[in-house]
Amino acid sequence: MQRRAAFATLGCKVNQYETESMEGLFKTHGYELVSFSEEADVYVINTCSVTQLGEKKSRQLIRRAHRMNPAAIVAVTGCYAQAEAETIRAMEGVGVVIGTRERGRIVELVEEAMASGQTQDVVGNIMEADTFEDIPLTERPLRTRAFLKIQEGCTNFCTYCIIPYTRGPLRSRPVGSIREEARRLAEGGFHEIVLTGIHLGAYGRDLTDDIDLADAAQAVLDAGQVKRLRIGSLESIEVSPKLLRLLKEDSRICHHLHLPLQAGHDVVLKAMNRHYAASEFKDLLAHLLTEVPDLAITTDIIVGFPGETDEIFEETLKYVESLPLAGMHVFPYSRRKGTPAASYPDQVEESVKKERAHRMGQLAEAKAKAYAETWLGKDVEILVERCTDGRIEGLTPQYIRVHAEGQAEEGTFLTVCPQKVTDAGLWAVVK
Ligand code: SF4
């Protein structure tokens, strides 16, 4: 009887990529991949610890898996497993606990748990990690855009962030391995590749040769057949002149950068251990838009950080309003055990955080709408992600979601002309 494996993934693009590489490992060992709502012999949950909500959802998925098949092995991996291995191990049905390393051994550990009935826990001290865990994709992701993980770990220690404690020190994927994976993905029919990492801008810092993110991007472009390259979330201060030049010179690189701001006031930026001033971030955006006028810049912002007074919040709203942003994700500050900010005085009340997130969220919507309006009547190329019942959906290079009427093949490019702004992005006609 063929064994069945089911996966659930929370969190970031890196987690998505890691799940896809683990799916490939099970497939290679003869398992059938089934959906998470079906009965399976193994349930793999790739957890997230970036917010309290991420941890709560992780626990819910573990319980759900055990309920669906109490005889199944529940294997838990990812940041929450790395941060709270003991809690995870104590949960019913958990047979394997793997943190943010050793995912290459997941099939072996699951089968050991099946054979011995003993829980396999290989969560170690992540701070000792020194090599990039290179598990190439062997299973074709069920998407039209392929994520390509090239970097692991972070040593920035922003005071609100748990990631450096769950992902460990900087580790970069060798350039040759990046080029090889990009070639495989392009030959596999992926026209857009998304470079992703935990701290993408730090790519190469741990490698001996003098290489950086621009070299990794060039390696993907050199892989041949790649039609679109998208750069994942990047620290603003790590947009190097080399990367900017590449972005200007090679039209295959999408003109979209996601640069987390996190706070719009120097008092909060300092308390967050972010290494730039609000004025510097603003100057950088102006410089980038001078160099690449059709660049879309999106960002993340945390509201309700300890010490954020009403005055600071009002000033932050005004500041963010003045930025040339195409979109913004808003996060109410989530207190993370083990991070410095968790023990800061002047914690903001949940109701106040909620109110501020609502107001910043309204500004985010208004900015995204205003930006989308600048594309009305202008022809733009989309990568078709899906086409159902005569309704096409795809993404522009600037990361705007577009819908149109018609027929088109998934994974192909289509020129459209946006006619109106919708809640989901743009409604367009096919050219
Ligand atoms: S740069 Fe800061 S926010 Fe980003 S992963 Fe590192 S510590 Fe966390």
Tab-separated table of C-alpha atoms and ligand atoms in Angstrom:
chain	number	residue	atom	x	y	z
A	1	MET	CA	0.000	0.000	0.000
A	2	GLN	CA	1.534	3.344	-1.078
A	3	ARG	CA	2.067	5.647	1.892
A	4	ARG	CA	0.414	9.079	1.779
A	5	ALA	CA	1.973	12.344	2.919
A	6	ALA	CA	0.165	15.675	3.432
A	7	PHE	CA	1.682	19.102	4.011
A	8	ALA	CA	0.585	22.353	5.606
A	9	THR	CA	2.739	25.477	5.516
A	10	LEU	CA	2.534	28.712	7.459
A	11	GLY	CA	4.589	31.866	7.058
A	12	CYS	CA	6.999	33.200	4.475
A	13	LYS	CA	8.168	32.308	0.967
A	14	VAL	CA	11.192	30.547	2.456
A	15	ASN	CA	8.843	28.181	4.296
A	16	GLN	CA	6.926	27.631	1.053
A	17	TYR	CA	10.119	26.725	-0.744
A	18	GLU	CA	11.209	24.371	2.056
A	19	THR	CA	7.855	22.589	2.002
A	20	GLU	CA	8.166	22.089	-1.755
A	21	SER	CA	11.632	20.611	-1.366
A	22	MET	CA	10.373	18.265	1.395
A	23	GLU	CA	7.410	17.233	-0.797
A	24	GLY	CA	9.965	16.233	-3.422
A	25	LEU	CA	11.820	14.073	-0.903
A	26	PHE	CA	8.656	12.124	0.019
A	27	LYS	CA	7.721	11.771	-3.642
A	28	THR	CA	11.206	10.432	-4.397
A	29	HIS	CA	10.706	7.848	-1.636
A	30	GLY	CA	7.482	6.615	-3.214
A	31	TYR	CA	4.918	8.486	-1.122
A	32	GLU	CA	1.714	9.789	-2.647
A	33	LEU	CA	1.126	13.463	-1.899
A	34	VAL	CA	-2.430	14.141	-0.730
A	35	SER	CA	-4.112	17.331	0.423
A	36	PHE	CA	-4.072	18.240	4.090
A	37	SER	CA	-7.835	17.691	4.365
A	38	GLU	CA	-7.452	14.020	3.396
A	39	GLU	CA	-6.439	11.021	5.497
A	40	ALA	CA	-2.662	10.484	5.351
A	41	ASP	CA	0.036	8.346	6.993
A	42	VAL	CA	2.257	11.362	7.533
A	43	TYR	CA	1.308	14.993	8.130
A	44	VAL	CA	4.134	17.523	7.797
A	45	ILE	CA	3.486	20.951	9.313
A	46	ASN	CA	5.985	23.684	8.434
A	47	THR	CA	5.422	26.173	11.231
A	48	CYS	CA	5.881	29.944	11.699
A	49	SER	CA	6.855	31.844	14.804
A	50	VAL	CA	6.943	35.428	13.549
A	51	THR	CA	3.781	36.318	15.486
A	52	GLN	CA	1.800	34.786	18.360
A	53	LEU	CA	-0.921	34.094	15.796
A	54	GLY	CA	1.534	32.074	13.682
A	55	GLU	CA	2.276	29.852	16.682
A	56	LYS	CA	-1.420	29.465	17.524
A	57	LYS	CA	-2.207	28.411	13.942
A	58	SER	CA	0.702	25.944	14.048
A	59	ARG	CA	-0.728	24.247	17.148
A	60	GLN	CA	-4.184	24.146	15.562
A	61	LEU	CA	-2.792	22.379	12.469
A	62	ILE	CA	-0.972	19.815	14.646
A	63	ARG	CA	-4.182	19.009	16.528
A	64	ARG	CA	-6.161	18.850	13.288
A	65	ALA	CA	-3.710	16.408	11.720
A	66	HIS	CA	-3.867	14.129	14.767
A	67	ARG	CA	-7.670	14.208	14.724
A	68	MET	CA	-7.785	13.304	11.021
A	69	ASN	CA	-5.702	10.161	11.566
A	70	PRO	CA	-4.621	9.345	15.145
A	71	ALA	CA	-2.360	6.586	13.740
A	72	ALA	CA	-0.451	8.988	11.478
A	73	ILE	CA	2.980	10.431	12.189
A	74	VAL	CA	2.780	14.212	12.646
A	75	ALA	CA	6.133	15.755	11.694
A	76	VAL	CA	6.620	19.354	12.783
A	77	THR	CA	9.297	21.577	11.282
A	78	GLY	CA	10.066	25.289	10.900
A	79	CYS	CA	10.581	28.250	13.221
A	80	TYR	CA	8.042	27.355	15.923
A	81	ALA	CA	9.486	23.838	16.205
A	82	GLN	CA	12.951	25.381	16.482
A	83	ALA	CA	11.848	27.905	19.132
A	84	GLU	CA	9.570	25.648	21.208
A	85	ALA	CA	10.635	22.032	20.556
A	86	GLU	CA	9.562	20.875	24.015
A	87	THR	CA	6.037	22.260	23.653
A	88	ILE	CA	5.700	20.641	20.228
A	89	ARG	CA	7.112	17.296	21.347
A	90	ALA	CA	4.514	17.134	24.133
A	91	MET	CA	1.610	17.481	21.721
A	92	GLU	CA	-0.420	14.361	20.903
A	93	GLY	CA	0.472	12.584	17.679
A	94	VAL	CA	3.783	14.364	17.166
A	95	GLY	CA	6.330	11.754	16.044
A	96	VAL	CA	9.014	13.966	14.538
A	97	VAL	CA	10.290	17.409	15.570
A	98	ILE	CA	12.715	19.086	13.183
A	99	GLY	CA	13.564	22.758	13.615
A	100	THR	CA	15.023	24.849	10.818
A	101	ARG	CA	17.794	22.394	9.940
A	102	GLU	CA	17.990	18.686	9.022
A	103	ARG	CA	14.928	18.857	6.716
A	104	GLY	CA	16.904	16.654	4.315
A	105	ARG	CA	16.469	13.796	6.824
A	106	ILE	CA	12.695	14.140	7.180
A	107	VAL	CA	11.728	10.901	5.393
A	108	GLU	CA	14.324	8.874	7.322
A	109	LEU	CA	13.125	10.358	10.646
A	110	VAL	CA	9.455	9.725	9.850
A	111	GLU	CA	10.172	6.104	8.974
A	112	GLU	CA	12.246	5.699	12.145
A	113	ALA	CA	9.308	7.042	14.176
A	114	MET	CA	6.935	4.663	12.358
A	115	ALA	CA	9.224	1.667	13.032
A	116	SER	CA	10.197	2.446	16.643
A	117	GLY	CA	7.110	4.273	17.895
A	118	GLN	CA	9.576	6.725	19.467
A	119	THR	CA	9.418	10.479	18.878
A	120	GLN	CA	12.378	11.639	16.764
A	121	ASP	CA	13.526	15.086	17.924
A	122	VAL	CA	16.566	16.505	16.133
A	123	VAL	CA	16.198	20.162	17.119
A	124	GLY	CA	19.702	21.413	17.883
A	125	ASN	CA	21.414	24.713	18.677
A	126	ILE	CA	20.710	26.731	15.536
A	127	MET	CA	23.466	29.199	16.408
A	128	GLU	CA	25.984	26.483	15.532
A	129	ALA	CA	24.653	26.157	11.971
A	130	ASP	CA	27.383	26.941	9.447
A	131	THR	CA	26.287	25.619	6.045
A	132	PHE	CA	23.345	26.297	3.773
A	133	GLU	CA	21.022	23.265	3.686
A	134	ASP	CA	20.771	22.711	-0.059
A	135	ILE	CA	17.679	20.573	-0.788
A	136	PRO	CA	16.936	21.164	-4.480
A	137	LEU	CA	13.331	21.098	-5.679
A	138	THR	CA	12.551	17.724	-7.256
A	139	GLU	CA	8.795	18.152	-7.227
A	140	ARG	CA	7.282	20.769	-9.565
A	141	PRO	CA	5.607	23.429	-7.408
A	142	LEU	CA	1.889	23.824	-8.163
A	143	ARG	CA	2.289	27.441	-9.107
A	144	THR	CA	3.333	29.507	-12.108
A	145	ARG	CA	5.969	31.426	-10.186
A	146	ALA	CA	8.817	29.480	-8.608
A	147	PHE	CA	10.349	30.519	-5.299
A	148	LEU	CA	14.110	29.997	-5.164
A	149	LYS	CA	15.644	30.028	-1.678
A	150	ILE	CA	19.234	31.305	-1.772
A	151	GLN	CA	19.913	32.486	1.753
A	152	GLU	CA	19.361	31.381	5.342
A	153	GLY	CA	19.628	33.030	8.759
A	154	CYS	CA	19.824	36.597	10.045
A	155	THR	CA	22.099	38.388	12.485
A	156	ASN	CA	20.415	41.794	12.517
A	157	PHE	CA	18.577	41.159	15.773
A	158	CYS	CA	15.813	43.699	15.286
A	159	THR	CA	14.453	43.910	18.802
A	160	TYR	CA	10.923	42.687	17.952
A	161	CYS	CA	12.025	39.736	15.831
A	162	ILE	CA	12.310	36.071	16.790
A	163	ILE	CA	13.865	34.983	13.484
A	164	PRO	CA	17.563	35.298	14.352
A	165	TYR	CA	16.888	32.906	17.265
A	166	THR	CA	15.074	30.364	15.082
A	167	ARG	CA	17.049	30.635	11.856
A	168	GLY	CA	20.583	31.245	13.181
A	169	PRO	CA	23.610	32.796	11.491
A	170	LEU	CA	23.946	33.844	7.843
A	171	ARG	CA	24.356	31.038	5.301
A	172	SER	CA	24.352	31.513	1.538
A	173	ARG	CA	23.669	29.012	-1.216
A	174	PRO	CA	26.616	28.564	-3.590
A	175	VAL	CA	26.180	30.520	-6.843
A	176	GLY	CA	26.593	27.356	-8.930
A	177	SER	CA	23.710	25.693	-7.105
A	178	ILE	CA	21.538	28.781	-7.683
A	179	ARG	CA	22.301	28.772	-11.418
A	180	GLU	CA	21.610	25.031	-11.633
A	181	GLU	CA	18.257	25.270	-9.831
A	182	ALA	CA	17.243	28.288	-11.927
A	183	ARG	CA	18.060	26.339	-15.094
A	184	ARG	CA	15.967	23.384	-13.905
A	185	LEU	CA	13.051	25.661	-13.022
A	186	ALA	CA	13.183	27.509	-16.353
A	187	GLU	CA	13.388	24.202	-18.263
A	188	GLY	CA	10.481	23.022	-16.122
A	189	GLY	CA	8.348	25.796	-17.597
A	190	PHE	CA	8.623	28.486	-14.911
A	191	HIS	CA	8.811	31.898	-16.511
A	192	GLU	CA	9.075	33.826	-13.231
A	193	ILE	CA	11.558	33.036	-10.469
A	194	VAL	CA	11.318	34.748	-7.079
A	195	LEU	CA	14.597	35.019	-5.163
A	196	THR	CA	13.936	34.512	-1.489
A	197	GLY	CA	15.841	34.249	1.771
A	198	ILE	CA	15.515	35.028	5.460
A	199	HIS	CA	17.824	38.050	5.095
A	200	LEU	CA	18.159	38.239	1.331
A	201	GLY	CA	20.272	41.394	1.270
A	202	ALA	CA	22.941	39.644	3.313
A	203	TYR	CA	23.442	37.066	0.556
A	204	GLY	CA	27.139	36.282	0.086
A	205	ARG	CA	28.401	37.901	3.297
A	206	ASP	CA	29.365	34.494	4.720
A	207	LEU	CA	30.986	33.279	1.490
A	208	THR	CA	34.689	33.852	0.842
A	209	ASP	CA	34.447	35.265	-2.684
A	210	ASP	CA	33.392	38.902	-2.939
A	211	ILE	CA	29.848	38.222	-4.118
A	212	ASP	CA	26.472	39.646	-3.186
A	213	LEU	CA	22.794	39.531	-4.089
A	214	ALA	CA	23.422	41.109	-7.501
A	215	ASP	CA	25.700	38.181	-8.378
A	216	ALA	CA	23.036	35.690	-7.301
A	217	ALA	CA	20.504	37.539	-9.480
A	218	GLN	CA	22.950	37.501	-12.392
A	219	ALA	CA	23.409	33.736	-11.935
A	220	VAL	CA	19.647	33.237	-12.361
A	221	LEU	CA	19.575	35.497	-15.424
A	222	ASP	CA	22.541	33.575	-16.878
A	223	ALA	CA	20.703	30.283	-16.375
A	224	GLY	CA	18.909	30.999	-19.681
A	225	GLN	CA	15.202	30.922	-20.499
A	226	VAL	CA	14.277	32.876	-17.376
A	227	LYS	CA	11.765	35.485	-18.514
A	228	ARG	CA	11.133	37.221	-15.203
A	229	LEU	CA	13.166	37.521	-12.059
A	230	ARG	CA	11.595	38.954	-8.922
A	231	ILE	CA	13.647	40.004	-5.905
A	232	GLY	CA	12.041	38.994	-2.588
A	233	SER	CA	11.771	41.181	0.512
A	234	LEU	CA	14.971	43.181	1.010
A	235	GLU	CA	16.348	45.493	3.682
A	236	SER	CA	16.295	49.028	2.244
A	237	ILE	CA	19.906	49.721	3.219
A	238	GLU	CA	20.957	46.656	1.186
A	239	VAL	CA	19.860	47.884	-2.237
A	240	SER	CA	23.435	48.087	-3.542
A	241	PRO	CA	24.484	50.256	-6.521
A	242	LYS	CA	25.365	46.968	-8.275
A	243	LEU	CA	21.846	45.588	-7.760
A	244	LEU	CA	20.285	48.884	-8.835
A	245	ARG	CA	22.377	48.908	-12.010
A	246	LEU	CA	21.263	45.346	-12.828
A	247	LEU	CA	17.638	46.309	-12.185
A	248	LYS	CA	18.028	49.228	-14.604
A	249	GLU	CA	19.904	47.301	-17.301
A	250	ASP	CA	18.138	43.928	-17.442
A	251	SER	CA	14.438	44.286	-18.223
A	252	ARG	CA	13.789	40.713	-17.048
A	253	ILE	CA	14.098	41.900	-13.430
A	254	CYS	CA	10.687	42.981	-12.187
A	255	HIS	CA	10.499	46.645	-11.293
A	256	HIS	CA	9.180	45.964	-7.826
A	257	LEU	CA	11.045	46.097	-4.519
A	258	HIS	CA	9.579	45.203	-1.142
A	259	LEU	CA	11.571	47.210	1.400
A	260	PRO	CA	10.357	46.804	5.030
A	261	LEU	CA	10.259	50.182	6.815
A	262	GLN	CA	8.789	48.826	10.060
A	263	ALA	CA	8.479	52.269	11.699
A	264	GLY	CA	8.199	55.870	10.499
A	265	HIS	CA	9.716	57.624	13.503
A	266	ASP	CA	13.383	57.701	14.559
A	267	VAL	CA	12.605	57.046	18.240
A	268	VAL	CA	10.883	53.764	17.302
A	269	LEU	CA	13.416	52.842	14.594
A	270	LYS	CA	16.184	53.168	17.186
A	271	ALA	CA	14.266	51.082	19.736
A	272	MET	CA	13.744	48.439	17.031
A	273	ASN	CA	17.510	48.366	16.277
A	274	ARG	CA	16.826	49.332	12.668
A	275	HIS	CA	19.871	50.943	11.065
A	276	TYR	CA	18.441	53.937	9.235
A	277	ALA	CA	16.541	57.136	9.955
A	278	ALA	CA	13.099	57.907	8.543
A	279	SER	CA	14.619	60.685	6.419
A	280	GLU	CA	17.200	58.271	4.959
A	281	PHE	CA	14.494	55.781	3.983
A	282	LYS	CA	12.578	58.591	2.280
A	283	ASP	CA	15.681	59.809	0.452
A	284	LEU	CA	16.420	56.282	-0.715
A	285	LEU	CA	12.928	55.900	-2.210
A	286	ALA	CA	13.323	59.221	-4.052
A	287	HIS	CA	16.708	58.080	-5.388
A	288	LEU	CA	15.360	54.689	-6.515
A	289	LEU	CA	12.440	56.328	-8.339
A	290	THR	CA	14.773	58.755	-10.069
A	291	GLU	CA	16.874	55.834	-11.274
A	292	VAL	CA	13.927	53.532	-12.122
A	293	PRO	CA	10.813	55.717	-12.609
A	294	ASP	CA	8.367	52.801	-13.015
A	295	LEU	CA	9.621	50.992	-9.922
A	296	ALA	CA	6.875	49.887	-7.504
A	297	ILE	CA	7.998	50.071	-3.881
A	298	THR	CA	6.004	48.277	-1.214
A	299	THR	CA	6.749	47.981	2.480
A	300	ASP	CA	5.892	46.539	5.904
A	301	ILE	CA	5.090	48.611	8.971
A	302	ILE	CA	4.588	47.613	12.591
A	303	VAL	CA	2.175	49.684	14.690
A	304	GLY	CA	1.906	49.681	18.473
A	305	PHE	CA	5.595	49.039	19.181
A	306	PRO	CA	6.450	49.630	22.862
A	307	GLY	CA	6.959	53.343	23.460
A	308	GLU	CA	4.905	54.420	20.425
A	309	THR	CA	2.914	57.328	21.891
A	310	ASP	CA	-0.160	58.896	20.277
A	311	GLU	CA	2.033	61.773	19.040
A	312	ILE	CA	4.587	59.416	17.525
A	313	PHE	CA	1.826	57.466	15.807
A	314	GLU	CA	0.258	60.623	14.344
A	315	GLU	CA	3.655	61.735	13.037
A	316	THR	CA	4.221	58.256	11.598
A	317	LEU	CA	0.895	58.396	9.746
A	318	LYS	CA	1.842	61.776	8.213
A	319	TYR	CA	5.308	60.484	7.296
A	320	VAL	CA	3.996	57.285	5.660
A	321	GLU	CA	1.408	59.308	3.758
A	322	SER	CA	4.272	61.334	2.255
A	323	LEU	CA	6.083	58.235	0.921
A	324	PRO	CA	5.748	57.150	-2.764
A	325	LEU	CA	4.524	53.659	-1.894
A	326	ALA	CA	2.635	51.209	-4.118
A	327	GLY	CA	1.410	49.152	-1.202
A	328	MET	CA	1.993	48.316	2.420
A	329	HIS	CA	1.468	45.443	4.862
A	330	VAL	CA	0.472	46.556	8.349
A	331	PHE	CA	1.268	44.451	11.430
A	332	PRO	CA	0.204	45.185	15.002
A	333	TYR	CA	3.260	44.619	17.188
A	334	SER	CA	3.317	40.983	18.425
A	335	ARG	CA	5.240	40.434	21.651
A	336	ARG	CA	7.715	37.594	21.052
A	337	LYS	CA	9.116	35.744	24.083
A	338	GLY	CA	12.927	35.898	24.086
A	339	THR	CA	13.189	39.135	22.075
A	340	PRO	CA	14.441	42.357	23.732
A	341	ALA	CA	11.287	44.365	22.911
A	342	ALA	CA	9.126	41.842	24.778
A	343	SER	CA	10.471	43.196	28.066
A	344	TYR	CA	10.431	46.868	27.070
A	345	PRO	CA	8.359	49.219	29.268
A	346	ASP	CA	5.467	51.187	27.738
A	347	GLN	CA	3.860	48.192	26.016
A	348	VAL	CA	0.874	49.448	23.988
A	349	GLU	CA	-2.598	48.139	24.843
A	350	GLU	CA	-4.123	45.647	22.393
A	351	SER	CA	-7.165	47.886	21.756
A	352	VAL	CA	-4.883	50.820	20.890
A	353	LYS	CA	-2.773	48.594	18.615
A	354	LYS	CA	-5.977	47.457	16.886
A	355	GLU	CA	-7.154	51.027	16.354
A	356	ARG	CA	-3.759	52.109	14.976
A	357	ALA	CA	-3.592	49.057	12.688
A	358	HIS	CA	-7.034	49.999	11.379
A	359	ARG	CA	-6.019	53.579	10.614
A	360	MET	CA	-2.682	52.574	9.052
A	361	GLY	CA	-4.568	49.874	7.131
A	362	GLN	CA	-6.894	52.507	5.663
A	363	LEU	CA	-3.868	54.495	4.545
A	364	ALA	CA	-2.370	51.344	3.014
A	365	GLU	CA	-5.568	50.738	1.008
A	366	ALA	CA	-5.680	54.350	-0.176
A	367	LYS	CA	-2.041	54.240	-1.288
A	368	ALA	CA	-2.452	50.919	-3.123
A	369	LYS	CA	-5.549	52.249	-4.898
A	370	ALA	CA	-3.832	55.507	-5.856
A	371	TYR	CA	-0.860	53.569	-7.205
A	372	ALA	CA	-3.046	51.140	-9.198
A	373	GLU	CA	-4.838	54.141	-10.750
A	374	THR	CA	-1.543	55.312	-12.272
A	375	TRP	CA	-1.708	52.203	-14.529
A	376	LEU	CA	-5.158	52.856	-16.015
A	377	GLY	CA	-5.061	52.964	-19.835
A	378	LYS	CA	-1.401	51.843	-20.000
A	379	ASP	CA	-0.611	48.504	-21.692
A	380	VAL	CA	1.147	46.120	-19.318
A	381	GLU	CA	2.287	42.502	-19.505
A	382	ILE	CA	0.953	40.012	-16.972
A	383	LEU	CA	2.097	36.487	-16.148
A	384	VAL	CA	-1.123	34.436	-16.255
A	385	GLU	CA	-1.492	32.567	-12.975
A	386	ARG	CA	-4.901	31.036	-13.595
A	387	CYS	CA	-7.790	31.098	-16.060
A	388	THR	CA	-11.175	29.725	-14.953
A	389	ASP	CA	-14.588	30.178	-16.613
A	390	GLY	CA	-13.279	32.832	-18.985
A	391	ARG	CA	-11.678	34.851	-16.209
A	392	ILE	CA	-7.928	35.453	-16.436
A	393	GLU	CA	-5.829	36.349	-13.393
A	394	GLY	CA	-2.189	37.367	-13.370
A	395	LEU	CA	0.519	39.616	-11.974
A	396	THR	CA	2.272	42.621	-13.499
A	397	PRO	CA	6.035	43.129	-13.029
A	398	GLN	CA	5.062	45.794	-10.467
A	399	TYR	CA	3.212	43.092	-8.474
A	400	ILE	CA	-0.322	44.328	-9.173
A	401	ARG	CA	-2.938	41.612	-9.444
A	402	VAL	CA	-4.944	41.914	-12.676
A	403	HIS	CA	-8.209	40.271	-13.779
A	404	ALA	CA	-9.516	40.195	-17.346
A	405	GLU	CA	-12.109	38.414	-19.418
A	406	GLY	CA	-10.895	35.851	-21.929
A	407	GLN	CA	-8.921	32.666	-22.404
A	408	ALA	CA	-5.225	32.293	-21.709
A	409	GLU	CA	-2.840	29.524	-20.741
A	410	GLU	CA	-1.436	29.478	-17.222
A	411	GLY	CA	2.219	30.397	-17.077
A	412	THR	CA	2.134	32.452	-20.293
A	413	PHE	CA	2.493	36.203	-20.773
A	414	LEU	CA	-0.362	38.399	-21.936
A	415	THR	CA	-0.551	42.105	-22.723
A	416	VAL	CA	-3.548	43.799	-21.148
A	417	CYS	CA	-4.803	47.348	-20.712
A	418	PRO	CA	-6.177	48.211	-17.236
A	419	GLN	CA	-9.584	49.879	-17.280
A	420	LYS	CA	-10.537	50.213	-13.623
A	421	VAL	CA	-9.248	49.700	-10.100
A	422	THR	CA	-10.912	46.926	-8.078
A	423	ASP	CA	-10.497	45.711	-4.487
A	424	ALA	CA	-8.272	42.927	-5.843
A	425	GLY	CA	-6.145	45.212	-8.001
A	426	LEU	CA	-6.989	46.039	-11.619
A	427	TRP	CA	-9.663	45.013	-14.121
A	428	ALA	CA	-8.266	45.034	-17.672
A	429	VAL	CA	-9.019	44.206	-21.294
A	430	VAL	CA	-6.816	41.830	-23.273
A	431	LYS	CA	-4.918	43.601	-26.071
B	1	SF4	S1	16.304	41.805	9.393
B	1	SF4	FE1	15.294	42.113	11.342
B	1	SF4	S2	13.149	41.726	10.889
B	1	SF4	FE2	14.318	40.825	9.251
B	1	SF4	S3	14.643	38.686	9.835
B	1	SF4	FE3	16.411	39.868	10.506
B	1	SF4	S4	15.986	40.415	12.627
B	1	SF4	FE4	14.046	39.817	11.672
